[in-house]
Coordinates of C-alpha atoms in Angstrom, one line a residue:
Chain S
X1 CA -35.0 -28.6 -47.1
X2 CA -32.3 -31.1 -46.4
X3 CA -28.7 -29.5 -45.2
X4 CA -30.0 -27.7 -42.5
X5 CA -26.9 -26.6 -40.9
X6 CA -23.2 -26.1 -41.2
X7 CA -21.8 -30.1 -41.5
X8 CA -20.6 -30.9 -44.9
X9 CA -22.8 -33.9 -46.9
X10 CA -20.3 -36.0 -48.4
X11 CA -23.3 -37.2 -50.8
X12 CA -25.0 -34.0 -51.6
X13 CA -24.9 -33.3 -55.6
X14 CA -22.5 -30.3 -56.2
X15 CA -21.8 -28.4 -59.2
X16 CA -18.8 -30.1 -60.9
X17 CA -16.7 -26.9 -61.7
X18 CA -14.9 -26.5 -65.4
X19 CA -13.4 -23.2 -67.1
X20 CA -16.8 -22.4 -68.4
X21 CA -18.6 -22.4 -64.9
X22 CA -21.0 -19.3 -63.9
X23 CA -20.1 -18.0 -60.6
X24 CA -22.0 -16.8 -57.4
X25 CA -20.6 -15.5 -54.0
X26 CA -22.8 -15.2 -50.9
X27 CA -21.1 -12.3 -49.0
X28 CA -21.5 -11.9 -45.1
X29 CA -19.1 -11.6 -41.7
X30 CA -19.2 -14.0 -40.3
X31 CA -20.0 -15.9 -43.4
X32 CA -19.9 -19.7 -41.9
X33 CA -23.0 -19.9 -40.9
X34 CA -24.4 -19.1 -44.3
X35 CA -26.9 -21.9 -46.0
X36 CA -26.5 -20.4 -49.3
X37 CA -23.8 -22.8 -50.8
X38 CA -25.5 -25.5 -49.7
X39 CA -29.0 -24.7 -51.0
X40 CA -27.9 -23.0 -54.2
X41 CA -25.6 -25.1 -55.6
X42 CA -27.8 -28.4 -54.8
X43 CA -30.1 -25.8 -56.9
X44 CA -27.4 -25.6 -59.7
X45 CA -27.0 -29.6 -60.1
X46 CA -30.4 -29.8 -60.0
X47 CA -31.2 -28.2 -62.7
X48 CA -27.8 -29.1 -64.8
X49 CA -26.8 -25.4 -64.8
X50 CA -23.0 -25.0 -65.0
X51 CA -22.9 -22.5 -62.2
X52 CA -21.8 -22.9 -58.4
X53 CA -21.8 -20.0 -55.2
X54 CA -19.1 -19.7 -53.2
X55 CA -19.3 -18.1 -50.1
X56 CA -16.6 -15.3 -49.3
X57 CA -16.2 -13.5 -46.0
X58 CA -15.7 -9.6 -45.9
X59 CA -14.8 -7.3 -43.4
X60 CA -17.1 -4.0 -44.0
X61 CA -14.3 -2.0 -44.4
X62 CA -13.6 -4.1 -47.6
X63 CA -16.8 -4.0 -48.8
X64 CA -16.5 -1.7 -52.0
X65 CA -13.4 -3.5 -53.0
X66 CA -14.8 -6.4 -52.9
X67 CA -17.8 -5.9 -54.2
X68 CA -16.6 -4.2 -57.3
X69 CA -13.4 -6.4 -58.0
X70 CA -16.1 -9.5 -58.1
X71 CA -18.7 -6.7 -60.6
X72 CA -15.9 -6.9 -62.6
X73 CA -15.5 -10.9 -63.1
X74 CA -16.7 -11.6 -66.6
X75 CA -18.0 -15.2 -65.4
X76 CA -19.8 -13.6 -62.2
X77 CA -23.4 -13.2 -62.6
X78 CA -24.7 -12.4 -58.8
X79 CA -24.6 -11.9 -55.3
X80 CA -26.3 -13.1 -52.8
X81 CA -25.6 -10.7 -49.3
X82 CA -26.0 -11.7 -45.5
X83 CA -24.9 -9.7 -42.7
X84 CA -23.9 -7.0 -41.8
X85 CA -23.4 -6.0 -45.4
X86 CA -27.3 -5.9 -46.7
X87 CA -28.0 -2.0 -46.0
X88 CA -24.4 -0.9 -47.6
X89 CA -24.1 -3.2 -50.3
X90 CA -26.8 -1.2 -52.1
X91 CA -24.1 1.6 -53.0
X92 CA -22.7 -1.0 -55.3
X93 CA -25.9 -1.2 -57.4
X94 CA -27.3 0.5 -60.1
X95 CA -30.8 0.2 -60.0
X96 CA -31.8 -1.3 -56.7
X97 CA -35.7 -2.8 -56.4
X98 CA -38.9 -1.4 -54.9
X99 CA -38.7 -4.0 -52.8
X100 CA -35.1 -3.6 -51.5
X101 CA -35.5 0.5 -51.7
X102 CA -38.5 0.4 -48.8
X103 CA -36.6 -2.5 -46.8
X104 CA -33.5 0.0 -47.0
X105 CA -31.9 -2.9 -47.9
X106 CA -30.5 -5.8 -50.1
X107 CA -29.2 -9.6 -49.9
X108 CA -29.0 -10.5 -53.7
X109 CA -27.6 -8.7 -56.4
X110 CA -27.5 -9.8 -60.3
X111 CA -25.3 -8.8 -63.6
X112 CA -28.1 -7.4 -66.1
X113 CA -27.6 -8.5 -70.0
X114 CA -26.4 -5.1 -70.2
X115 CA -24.0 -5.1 -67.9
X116 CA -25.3 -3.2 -65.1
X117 CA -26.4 -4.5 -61.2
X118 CA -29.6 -4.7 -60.0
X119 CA -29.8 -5.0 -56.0
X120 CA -33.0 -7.1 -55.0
X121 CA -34.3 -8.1 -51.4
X122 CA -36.3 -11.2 -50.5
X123 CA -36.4 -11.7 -47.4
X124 CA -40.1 -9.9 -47.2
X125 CA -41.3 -11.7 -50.2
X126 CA -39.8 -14.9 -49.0
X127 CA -41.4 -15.1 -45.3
X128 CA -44.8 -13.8 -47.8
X129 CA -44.3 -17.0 -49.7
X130 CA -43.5 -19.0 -46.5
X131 CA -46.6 -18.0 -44.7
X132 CA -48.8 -18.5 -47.2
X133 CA -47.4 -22.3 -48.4
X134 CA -48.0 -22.7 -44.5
X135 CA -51.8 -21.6 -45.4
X136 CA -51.9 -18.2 -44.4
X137 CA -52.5 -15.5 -46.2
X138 CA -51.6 -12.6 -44.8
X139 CA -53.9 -10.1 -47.1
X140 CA -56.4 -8.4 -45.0
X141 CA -55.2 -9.3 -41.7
X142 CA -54.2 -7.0 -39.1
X143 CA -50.7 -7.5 -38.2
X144 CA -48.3 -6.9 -35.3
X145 CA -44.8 -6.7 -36.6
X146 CA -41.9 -6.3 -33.5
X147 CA -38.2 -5.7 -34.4
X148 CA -37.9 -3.0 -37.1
X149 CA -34.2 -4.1 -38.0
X150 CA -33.0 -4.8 -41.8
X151 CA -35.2 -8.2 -41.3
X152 CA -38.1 -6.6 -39.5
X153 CA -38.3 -3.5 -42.4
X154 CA -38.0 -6.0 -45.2
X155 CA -40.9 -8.4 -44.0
X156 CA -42.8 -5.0 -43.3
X157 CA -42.5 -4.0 -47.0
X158 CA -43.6 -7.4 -48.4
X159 CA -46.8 -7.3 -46.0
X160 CA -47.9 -3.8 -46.8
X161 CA -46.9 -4.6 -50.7
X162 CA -48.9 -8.1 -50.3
X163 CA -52.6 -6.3 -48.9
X164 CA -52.3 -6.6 -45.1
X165 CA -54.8 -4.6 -44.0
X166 CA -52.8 -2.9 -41.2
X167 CA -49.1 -3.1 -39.7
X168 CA -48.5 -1.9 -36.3
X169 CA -44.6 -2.0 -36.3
X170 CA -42.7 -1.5 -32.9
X171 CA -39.4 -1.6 -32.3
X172 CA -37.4 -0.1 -28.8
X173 CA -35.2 1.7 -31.2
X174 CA -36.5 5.2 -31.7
X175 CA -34.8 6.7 -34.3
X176 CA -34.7 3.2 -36.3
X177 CA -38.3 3.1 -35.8
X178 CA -39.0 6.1 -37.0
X179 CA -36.7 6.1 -40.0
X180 CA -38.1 2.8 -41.7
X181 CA -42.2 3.7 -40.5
X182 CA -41.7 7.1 -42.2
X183 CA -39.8 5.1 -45.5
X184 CA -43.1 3.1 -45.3
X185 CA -45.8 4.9 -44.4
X186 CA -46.3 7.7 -47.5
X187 CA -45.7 4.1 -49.3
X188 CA -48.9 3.2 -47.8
X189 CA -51.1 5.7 -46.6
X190 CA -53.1 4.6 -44.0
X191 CA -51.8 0.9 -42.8
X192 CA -49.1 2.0 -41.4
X193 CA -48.9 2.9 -37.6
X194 CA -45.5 2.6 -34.9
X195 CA -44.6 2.3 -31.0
X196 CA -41.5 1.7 -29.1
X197 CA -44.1 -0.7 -26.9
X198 CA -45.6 -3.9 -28.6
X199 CA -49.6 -3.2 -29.5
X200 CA -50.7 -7.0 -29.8
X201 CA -54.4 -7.0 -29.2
X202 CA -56.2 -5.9 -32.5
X203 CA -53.8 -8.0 -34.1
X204 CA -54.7 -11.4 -36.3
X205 CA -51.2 -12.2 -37.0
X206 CA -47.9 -11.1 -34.5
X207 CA -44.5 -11.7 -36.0
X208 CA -41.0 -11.5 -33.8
X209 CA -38.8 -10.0 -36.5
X210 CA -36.0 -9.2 -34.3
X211 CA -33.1 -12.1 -32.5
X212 CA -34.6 -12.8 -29.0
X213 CA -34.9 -16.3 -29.1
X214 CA -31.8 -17.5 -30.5
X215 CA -30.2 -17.7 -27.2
X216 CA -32.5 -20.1 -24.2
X217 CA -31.7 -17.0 -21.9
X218 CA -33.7 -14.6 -24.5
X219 CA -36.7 -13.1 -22.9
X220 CA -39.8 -13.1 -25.3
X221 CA -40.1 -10.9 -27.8
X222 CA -43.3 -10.0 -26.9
X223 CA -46.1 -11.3 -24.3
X224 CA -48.5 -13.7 -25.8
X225 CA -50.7 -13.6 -23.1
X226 CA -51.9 -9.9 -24.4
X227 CA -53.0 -11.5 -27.8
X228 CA -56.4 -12.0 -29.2
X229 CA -57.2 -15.7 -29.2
X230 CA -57.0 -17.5 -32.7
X231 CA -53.8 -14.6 -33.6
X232 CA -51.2 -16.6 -35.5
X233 CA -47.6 -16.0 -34.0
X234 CA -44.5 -16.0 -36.6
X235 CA -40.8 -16.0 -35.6
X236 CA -38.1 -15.1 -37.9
X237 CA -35.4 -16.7 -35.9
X238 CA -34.5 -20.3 -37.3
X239 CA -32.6 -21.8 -34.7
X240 CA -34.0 -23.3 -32.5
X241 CA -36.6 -24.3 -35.2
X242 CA -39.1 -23.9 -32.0
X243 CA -38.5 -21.1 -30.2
X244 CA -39.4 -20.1 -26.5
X245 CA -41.8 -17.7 -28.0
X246 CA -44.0 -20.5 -30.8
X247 CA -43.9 -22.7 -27.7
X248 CA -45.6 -20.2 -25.6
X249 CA -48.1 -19.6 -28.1
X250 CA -48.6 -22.5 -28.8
X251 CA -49.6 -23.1 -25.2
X252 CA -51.7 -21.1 -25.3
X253 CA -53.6 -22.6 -28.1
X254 CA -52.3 -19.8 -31.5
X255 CA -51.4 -21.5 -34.4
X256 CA -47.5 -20.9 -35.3
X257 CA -44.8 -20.7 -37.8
X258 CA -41.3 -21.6 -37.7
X259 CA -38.1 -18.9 -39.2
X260 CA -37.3 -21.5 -41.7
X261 CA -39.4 -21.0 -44.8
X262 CA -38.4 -17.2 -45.0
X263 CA -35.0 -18.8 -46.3
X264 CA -36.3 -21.6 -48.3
X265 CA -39.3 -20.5 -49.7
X266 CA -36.5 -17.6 -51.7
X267 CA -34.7 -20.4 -53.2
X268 CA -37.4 -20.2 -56.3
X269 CA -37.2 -16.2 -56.2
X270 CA -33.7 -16.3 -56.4
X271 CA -34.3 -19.2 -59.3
X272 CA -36.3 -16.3 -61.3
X273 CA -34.0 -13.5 -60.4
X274 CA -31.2 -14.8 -61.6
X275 CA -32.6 -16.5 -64.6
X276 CA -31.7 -20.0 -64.0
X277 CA -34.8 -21.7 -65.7
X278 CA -34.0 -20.0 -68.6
X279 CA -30.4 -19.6 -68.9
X280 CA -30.0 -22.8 -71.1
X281 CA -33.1 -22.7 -73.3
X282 CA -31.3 -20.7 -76.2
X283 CA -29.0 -23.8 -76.6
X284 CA -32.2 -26.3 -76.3
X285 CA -34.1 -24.4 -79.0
X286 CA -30.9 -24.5 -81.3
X287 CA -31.0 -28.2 -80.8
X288 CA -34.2 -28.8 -81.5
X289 CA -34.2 -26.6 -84.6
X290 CA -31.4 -28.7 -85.9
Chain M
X1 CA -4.7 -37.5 -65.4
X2 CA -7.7 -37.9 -65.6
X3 CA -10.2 -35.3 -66.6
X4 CA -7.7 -34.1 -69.5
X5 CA -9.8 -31.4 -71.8
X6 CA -12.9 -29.5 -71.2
X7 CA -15.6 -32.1 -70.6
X8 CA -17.6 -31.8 -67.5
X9 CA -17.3 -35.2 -65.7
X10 CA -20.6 -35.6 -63.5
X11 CA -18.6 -38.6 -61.7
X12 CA -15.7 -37.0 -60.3
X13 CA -15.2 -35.9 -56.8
X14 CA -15.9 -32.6 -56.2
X15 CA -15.8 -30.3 -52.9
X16 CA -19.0 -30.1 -51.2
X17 CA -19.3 -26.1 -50.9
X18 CA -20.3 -25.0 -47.2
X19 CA -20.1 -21.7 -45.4
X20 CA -16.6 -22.2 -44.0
X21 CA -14.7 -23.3 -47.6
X22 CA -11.3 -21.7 -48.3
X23 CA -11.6 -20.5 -52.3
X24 CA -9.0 -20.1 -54.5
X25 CA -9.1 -18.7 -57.8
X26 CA -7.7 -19.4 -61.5
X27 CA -7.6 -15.9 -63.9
X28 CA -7.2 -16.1 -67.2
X29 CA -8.7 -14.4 -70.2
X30 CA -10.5 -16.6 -71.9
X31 CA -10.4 -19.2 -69.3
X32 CA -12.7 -21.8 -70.4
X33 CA -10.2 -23.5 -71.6
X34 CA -8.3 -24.2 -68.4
X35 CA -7.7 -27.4 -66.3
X36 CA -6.4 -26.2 -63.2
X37 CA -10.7 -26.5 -61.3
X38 CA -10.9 -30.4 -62.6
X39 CA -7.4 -30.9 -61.2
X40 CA -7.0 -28.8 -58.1
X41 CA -10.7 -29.8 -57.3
X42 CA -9.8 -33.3 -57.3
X43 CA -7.0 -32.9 -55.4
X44 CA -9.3 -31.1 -52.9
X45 CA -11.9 -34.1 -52.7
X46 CA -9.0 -36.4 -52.0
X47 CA -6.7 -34.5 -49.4
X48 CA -10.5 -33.7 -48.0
X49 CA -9.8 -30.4 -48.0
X50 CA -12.7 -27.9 -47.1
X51 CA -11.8 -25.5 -50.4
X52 CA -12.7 -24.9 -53.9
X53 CA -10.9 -23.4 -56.9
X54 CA -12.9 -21.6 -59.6
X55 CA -12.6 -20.0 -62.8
X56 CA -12.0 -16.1 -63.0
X57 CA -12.3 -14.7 -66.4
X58 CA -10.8 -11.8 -65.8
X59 CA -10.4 -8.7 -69.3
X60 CA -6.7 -7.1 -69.0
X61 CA -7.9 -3.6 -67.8
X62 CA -9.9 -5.2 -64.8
X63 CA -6.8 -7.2 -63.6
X64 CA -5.8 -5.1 -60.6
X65 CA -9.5 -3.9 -59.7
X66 CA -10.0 -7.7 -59.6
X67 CA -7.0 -9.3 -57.7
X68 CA -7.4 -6.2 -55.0
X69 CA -10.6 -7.3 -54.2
X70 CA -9.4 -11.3 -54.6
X71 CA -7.3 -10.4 -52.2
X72 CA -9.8 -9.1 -49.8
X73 CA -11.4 -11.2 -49.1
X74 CA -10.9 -13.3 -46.3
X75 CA -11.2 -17.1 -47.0
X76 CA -9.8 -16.9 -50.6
X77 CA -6.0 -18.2 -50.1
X78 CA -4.6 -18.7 -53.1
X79 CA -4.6 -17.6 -57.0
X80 CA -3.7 -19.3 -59.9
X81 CA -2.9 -17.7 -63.5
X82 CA -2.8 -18.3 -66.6
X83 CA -2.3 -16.0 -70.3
X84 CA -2.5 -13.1 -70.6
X85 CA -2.3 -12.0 -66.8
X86 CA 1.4 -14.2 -66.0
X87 CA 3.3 -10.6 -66.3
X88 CA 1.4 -8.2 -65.3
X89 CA -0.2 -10.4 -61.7
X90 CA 3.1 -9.7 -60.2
X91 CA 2.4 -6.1 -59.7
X92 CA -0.1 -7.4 -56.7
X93 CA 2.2 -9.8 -55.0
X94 CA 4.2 -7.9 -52.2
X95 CA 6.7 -10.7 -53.1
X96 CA 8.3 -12.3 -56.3
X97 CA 10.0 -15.4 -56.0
X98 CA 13.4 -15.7 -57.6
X99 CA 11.8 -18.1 -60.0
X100 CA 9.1 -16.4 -60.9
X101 CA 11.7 -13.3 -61.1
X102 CA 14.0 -15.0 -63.3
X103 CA 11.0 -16.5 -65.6
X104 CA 9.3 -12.1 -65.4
X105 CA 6.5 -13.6 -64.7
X106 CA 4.1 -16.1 -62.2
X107 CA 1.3 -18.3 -62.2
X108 CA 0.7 -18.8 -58.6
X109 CA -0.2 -16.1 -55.9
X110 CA -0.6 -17.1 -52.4
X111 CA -1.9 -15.2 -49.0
X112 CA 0.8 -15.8 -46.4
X113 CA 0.4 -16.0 -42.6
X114 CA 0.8 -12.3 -42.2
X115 CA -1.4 -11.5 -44.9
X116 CA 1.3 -10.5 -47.4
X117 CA 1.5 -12.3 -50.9
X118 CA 3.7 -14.2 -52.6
X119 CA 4.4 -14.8 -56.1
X120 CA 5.7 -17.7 -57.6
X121 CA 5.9 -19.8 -61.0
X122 CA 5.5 -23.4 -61.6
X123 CA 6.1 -23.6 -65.5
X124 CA 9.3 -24.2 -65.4
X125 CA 9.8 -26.4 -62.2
X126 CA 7.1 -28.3 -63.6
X127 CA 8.0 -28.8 -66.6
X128 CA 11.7 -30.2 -65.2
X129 CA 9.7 -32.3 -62.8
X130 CA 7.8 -33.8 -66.1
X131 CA 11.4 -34.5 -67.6
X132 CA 12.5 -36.4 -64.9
X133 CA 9.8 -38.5 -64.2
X134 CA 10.2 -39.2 -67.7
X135 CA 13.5 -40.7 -66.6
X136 CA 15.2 -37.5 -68.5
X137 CA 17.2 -35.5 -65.7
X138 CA 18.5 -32.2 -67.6
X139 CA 21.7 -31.9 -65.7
X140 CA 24.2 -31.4 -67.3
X141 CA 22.7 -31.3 -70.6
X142 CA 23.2 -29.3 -73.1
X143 CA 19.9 -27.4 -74.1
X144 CA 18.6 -25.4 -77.1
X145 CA 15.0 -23.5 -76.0
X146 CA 12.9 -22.3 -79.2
X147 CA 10.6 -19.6 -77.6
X148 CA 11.7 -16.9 -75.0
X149 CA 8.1 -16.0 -74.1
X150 CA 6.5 -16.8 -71.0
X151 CA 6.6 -20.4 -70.4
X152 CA 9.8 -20.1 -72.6
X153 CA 11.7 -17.8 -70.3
X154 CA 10.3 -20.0 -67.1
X155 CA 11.5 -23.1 -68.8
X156 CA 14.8 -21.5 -69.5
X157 CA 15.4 -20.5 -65.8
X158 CA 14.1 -23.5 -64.3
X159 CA 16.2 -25.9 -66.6
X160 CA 19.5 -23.2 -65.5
X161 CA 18.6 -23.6 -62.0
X162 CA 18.4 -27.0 -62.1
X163 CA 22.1 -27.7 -63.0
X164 CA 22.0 -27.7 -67.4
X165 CA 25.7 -27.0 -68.6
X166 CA 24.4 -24.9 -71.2
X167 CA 21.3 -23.4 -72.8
X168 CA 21.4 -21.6 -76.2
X169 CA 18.1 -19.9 -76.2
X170 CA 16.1 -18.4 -79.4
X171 CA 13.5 -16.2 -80.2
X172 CA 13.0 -14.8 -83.5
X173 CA 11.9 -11.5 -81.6
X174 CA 15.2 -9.8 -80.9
X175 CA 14.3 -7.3 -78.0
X176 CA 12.2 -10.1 -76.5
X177 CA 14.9 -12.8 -76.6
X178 CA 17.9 -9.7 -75.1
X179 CA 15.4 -9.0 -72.2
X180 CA 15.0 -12.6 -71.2
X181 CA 18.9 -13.2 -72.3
X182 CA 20.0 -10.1 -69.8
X183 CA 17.9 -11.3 -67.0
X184 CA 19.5 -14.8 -66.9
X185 CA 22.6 -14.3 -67.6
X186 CA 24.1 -12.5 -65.0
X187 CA 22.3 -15.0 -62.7
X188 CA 24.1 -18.0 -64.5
X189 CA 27.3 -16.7 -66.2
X190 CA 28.8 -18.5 -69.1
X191 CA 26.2 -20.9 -69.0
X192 CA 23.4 -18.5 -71.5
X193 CA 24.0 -17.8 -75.1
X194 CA 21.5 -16.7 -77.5
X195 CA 20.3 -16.4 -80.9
X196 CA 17.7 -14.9 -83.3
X197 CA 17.7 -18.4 -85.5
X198 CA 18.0 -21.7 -83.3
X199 CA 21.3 -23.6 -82.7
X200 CA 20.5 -27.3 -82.6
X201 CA 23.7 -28.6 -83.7
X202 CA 25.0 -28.8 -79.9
X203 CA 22.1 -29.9 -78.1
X204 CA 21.4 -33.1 -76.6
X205 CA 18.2 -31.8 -75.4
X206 CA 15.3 -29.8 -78.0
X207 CA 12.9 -27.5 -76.2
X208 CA 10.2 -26.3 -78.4
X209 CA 8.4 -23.6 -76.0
X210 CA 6.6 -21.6 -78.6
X211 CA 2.9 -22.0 -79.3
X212 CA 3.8 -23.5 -82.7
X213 CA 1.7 -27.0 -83.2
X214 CA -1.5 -26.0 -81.9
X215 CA -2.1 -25.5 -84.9
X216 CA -2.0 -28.4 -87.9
X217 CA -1.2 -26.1 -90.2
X218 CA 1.4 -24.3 -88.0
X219 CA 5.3 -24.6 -89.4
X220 CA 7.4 -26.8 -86.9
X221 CA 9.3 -24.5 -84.6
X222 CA 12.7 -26.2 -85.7
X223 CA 13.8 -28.5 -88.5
X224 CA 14.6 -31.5 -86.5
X225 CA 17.0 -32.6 -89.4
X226 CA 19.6 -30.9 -87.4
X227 CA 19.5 -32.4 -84.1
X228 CA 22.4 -34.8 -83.4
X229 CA 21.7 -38.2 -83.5
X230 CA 20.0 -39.0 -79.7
X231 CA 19.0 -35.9 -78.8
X232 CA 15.7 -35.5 -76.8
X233 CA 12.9 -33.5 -78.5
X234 CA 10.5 -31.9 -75.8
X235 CA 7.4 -30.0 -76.6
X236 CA 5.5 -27.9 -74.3
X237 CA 2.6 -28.0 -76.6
X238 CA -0.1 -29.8 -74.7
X239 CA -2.7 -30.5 -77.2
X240 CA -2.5 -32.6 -80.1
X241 CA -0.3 -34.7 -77.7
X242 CA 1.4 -35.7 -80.2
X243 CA 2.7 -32.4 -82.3
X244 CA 3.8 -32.6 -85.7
X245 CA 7.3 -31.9 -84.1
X246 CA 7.3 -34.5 -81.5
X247 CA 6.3 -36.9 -85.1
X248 CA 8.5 -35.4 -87.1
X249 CA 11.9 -36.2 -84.1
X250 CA 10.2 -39.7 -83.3
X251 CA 10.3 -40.7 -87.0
X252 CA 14.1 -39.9 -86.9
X253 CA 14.6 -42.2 -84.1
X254 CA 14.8 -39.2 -81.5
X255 CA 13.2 -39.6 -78.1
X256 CA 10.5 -37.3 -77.6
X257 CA 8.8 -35.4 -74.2
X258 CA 5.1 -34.0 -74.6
X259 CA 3.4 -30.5 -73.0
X260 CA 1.0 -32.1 -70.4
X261 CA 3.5 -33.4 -68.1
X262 CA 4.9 -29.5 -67.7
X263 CA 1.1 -29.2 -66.7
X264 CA 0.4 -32.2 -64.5
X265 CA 3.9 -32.3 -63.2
X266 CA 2.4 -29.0 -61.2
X267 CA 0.0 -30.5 -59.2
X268 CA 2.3 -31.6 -56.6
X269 CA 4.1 -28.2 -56.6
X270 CA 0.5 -26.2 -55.8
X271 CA 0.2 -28.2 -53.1
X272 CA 3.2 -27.7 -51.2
X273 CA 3.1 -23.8 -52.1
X274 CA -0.4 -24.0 -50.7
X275 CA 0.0 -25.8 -48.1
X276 CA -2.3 -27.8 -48.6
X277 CA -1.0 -31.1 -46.9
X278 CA -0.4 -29.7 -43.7
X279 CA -3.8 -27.6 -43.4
X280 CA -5.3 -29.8 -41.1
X281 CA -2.4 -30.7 -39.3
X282 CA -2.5 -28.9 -36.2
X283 CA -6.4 -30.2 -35.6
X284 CA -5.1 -33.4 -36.6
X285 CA -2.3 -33.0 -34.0
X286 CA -4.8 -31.7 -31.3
X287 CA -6.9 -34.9 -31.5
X288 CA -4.3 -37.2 -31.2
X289 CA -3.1 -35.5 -27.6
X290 CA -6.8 -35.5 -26.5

């Protein structure tokens, strides 16, 4: 990915917006800090759609307003959602996912042929994706997940969902702990097991799902020196790209991966979700048939 | 102008779309058909100003749901507007210009410091701008307007405001023309008189602001075979650019004025109402003392 960060590329290919464009909004306060314009819309050019994302910043008292005055845009065909608005903005759906219903939680939402919303959440299935085009696959491992937050709960889903043999989850948080293990847990009898303390050493694969680490004065997440050696340690926090925790590990001789491709590697999934390959192929048929 | 019709031009500047763009909006329904995203876009790219204007097609019943939640959100700063939403848009402004008061209707909403909005309309300043830099200053002229619809009655209070000694205006809709008749003059006493069947013998300036010549087979709006000799012929029919009117008035020798400059002549105006020259003054400002 190129346009990491906030600073404007005077050279990047952007949509070129007429009356007939196809809008998207990424949603989130703050909403500055947000990659999706940036990634999505180089998405758009490349693949000639006539479509561009905007991003729009809402309070969460404004939420529903928002939301349902931009449901009701006829040229509006989804939503992508950041924080804080990922657990409410489900209210605003019609059908929300499997996916999105055990991470109690959404970031994208689309406009279905019929007119309805679908809420979706990728963040799971895109740290899934990034692990595995990293070369690991995280079926049949035994996994250590810390930080049960809207993050943490959506990567738990996608692990569970993708055949990890067990997920010990821990998160300080009591009651959140306890509300998202027992969301998961009759979802997969057996895997799932929780503590408010970090239980690293069975595990072949520890991920840091919560935001220790984004500040240099941010203890670790958890202690490395309790894992087994050979675990791989994942960090969901992308800035800095190596955190104090993967350079510990690292140290210590685990292999690691970076926050990163948990954002990237859903620039396909929301490619598929909101139709983009296909959108145009109706007019390309018609042409060829003429 | 360039960019004149609906073509997508891959070559033109365009914002480049990040997390901290201002957004405006134009509604219309349809609204692929409108200019205001290649020309406000433009004028973005060159005043390299971090915002974007996109298209809103917006259905009549969905209006308010739709400009509440506009209005919500908090980096969109300005909406433009366009048939069939000019009337009803001013509901959601907490102010009405007196133009856009005089003209019942607006095409331009902005968000003010105090986050109040403001309604205002361009039509018919823009369309006197056009006349001028055409080198054809209306004051003092002696006007007869065909059309007391929309652009018709913001036409008529902009060409009153800016000093005509007369205008005779006619619509063949009676209670449309004495509603538009009632609200201007009062404003501009013995300066309005009006008519179910046009008066042309007077003028030295023709308005046509009725939607007649959009159509080739479409009647002209007058029978230029009154006018006296010298009298200007203005259309605010922007596409043929040439109507059958505008032929019909040069063949007799008249002078003739076509719809895009009405349009174009706008540009400027947006600015200034957005402020968009002085956006980036205080930064600008800042640096300089450093």
């Amino acid at each position: 990915m190129r346009g990491d960060g906030v600073t404007v590329q005077s050279s990047a290919p952007m949509p070129v917006i007429g009356g007939s464009t196809r809008l998207y909004a990424v949603l989130g306060h703050p909403v500055s800090q947000v990659r999706a314009p940036g990634m999505m819309n180089r998405l758009f050019a490349e693949l000639a759609s006539d479509a561009v994302l905007f991003p729009v910043l809402v309070a969460p008292g404004d939420l529903g307003e928002v939301v349902r005055g931009l449901q009701r845009i006829g040229n509006l065909d989804g939503l992508l959602v950041t924080i804080p608005h990922k657990v409410d903005v489900c209210r605003y759906a019609d059908a929300v996912s499997e996916a999105a219903t055990l991470a109690g939680s959404a970031n994208a939402l689309r406009r279905e042929p019929d007119g309805s919303w679908t809420a979706e959440n990728f963040d799971g299935a895109g740290f899934v994706r990034g692990l595995r085009a990293a070369g690991i696959d995280p079926a049949g491992r035994r996994v250590a997940l810390v930080g049960a937050g809207g993050a943490g709960s959506a990567v738990a889903a996608a692990l569970l969902t993708e055949g990890v043999a067990h997920l010990e989850l821990c998160d300080r948080d009591e009651a959140r702990l306890a509300e998202v293990a027992h969301r998961l847990a009759p979802r997969f009898p057996g895997r799932v097991s929780w503590s408010t303390a970090p239980r690293l050493e069975a595990a072949d694969l520890a991920v840091n799902a919560t935001p220790l680490g984004l500040r240099p004065a941010d203890p670790l997440p958890f202690d490395v020196a309790r894992l087994a050696p050979g675990a791989v340690v994942a960090d969901i926090v992308m800035r800095p790209k190596e955190t104090a925790l993967l350079r510990a590990a690292a140290e210590r001789g685990h292999p690691v991966h970076p926050g990163s491709p948990m954002l990237t590697s859903q620039l396909d999934l929301y490619r598929t979700f909101f139709r983009l390959g296909d959108a145009r192929l109706p007019d390309a048929r018609g042409h060829a048939f003429d």
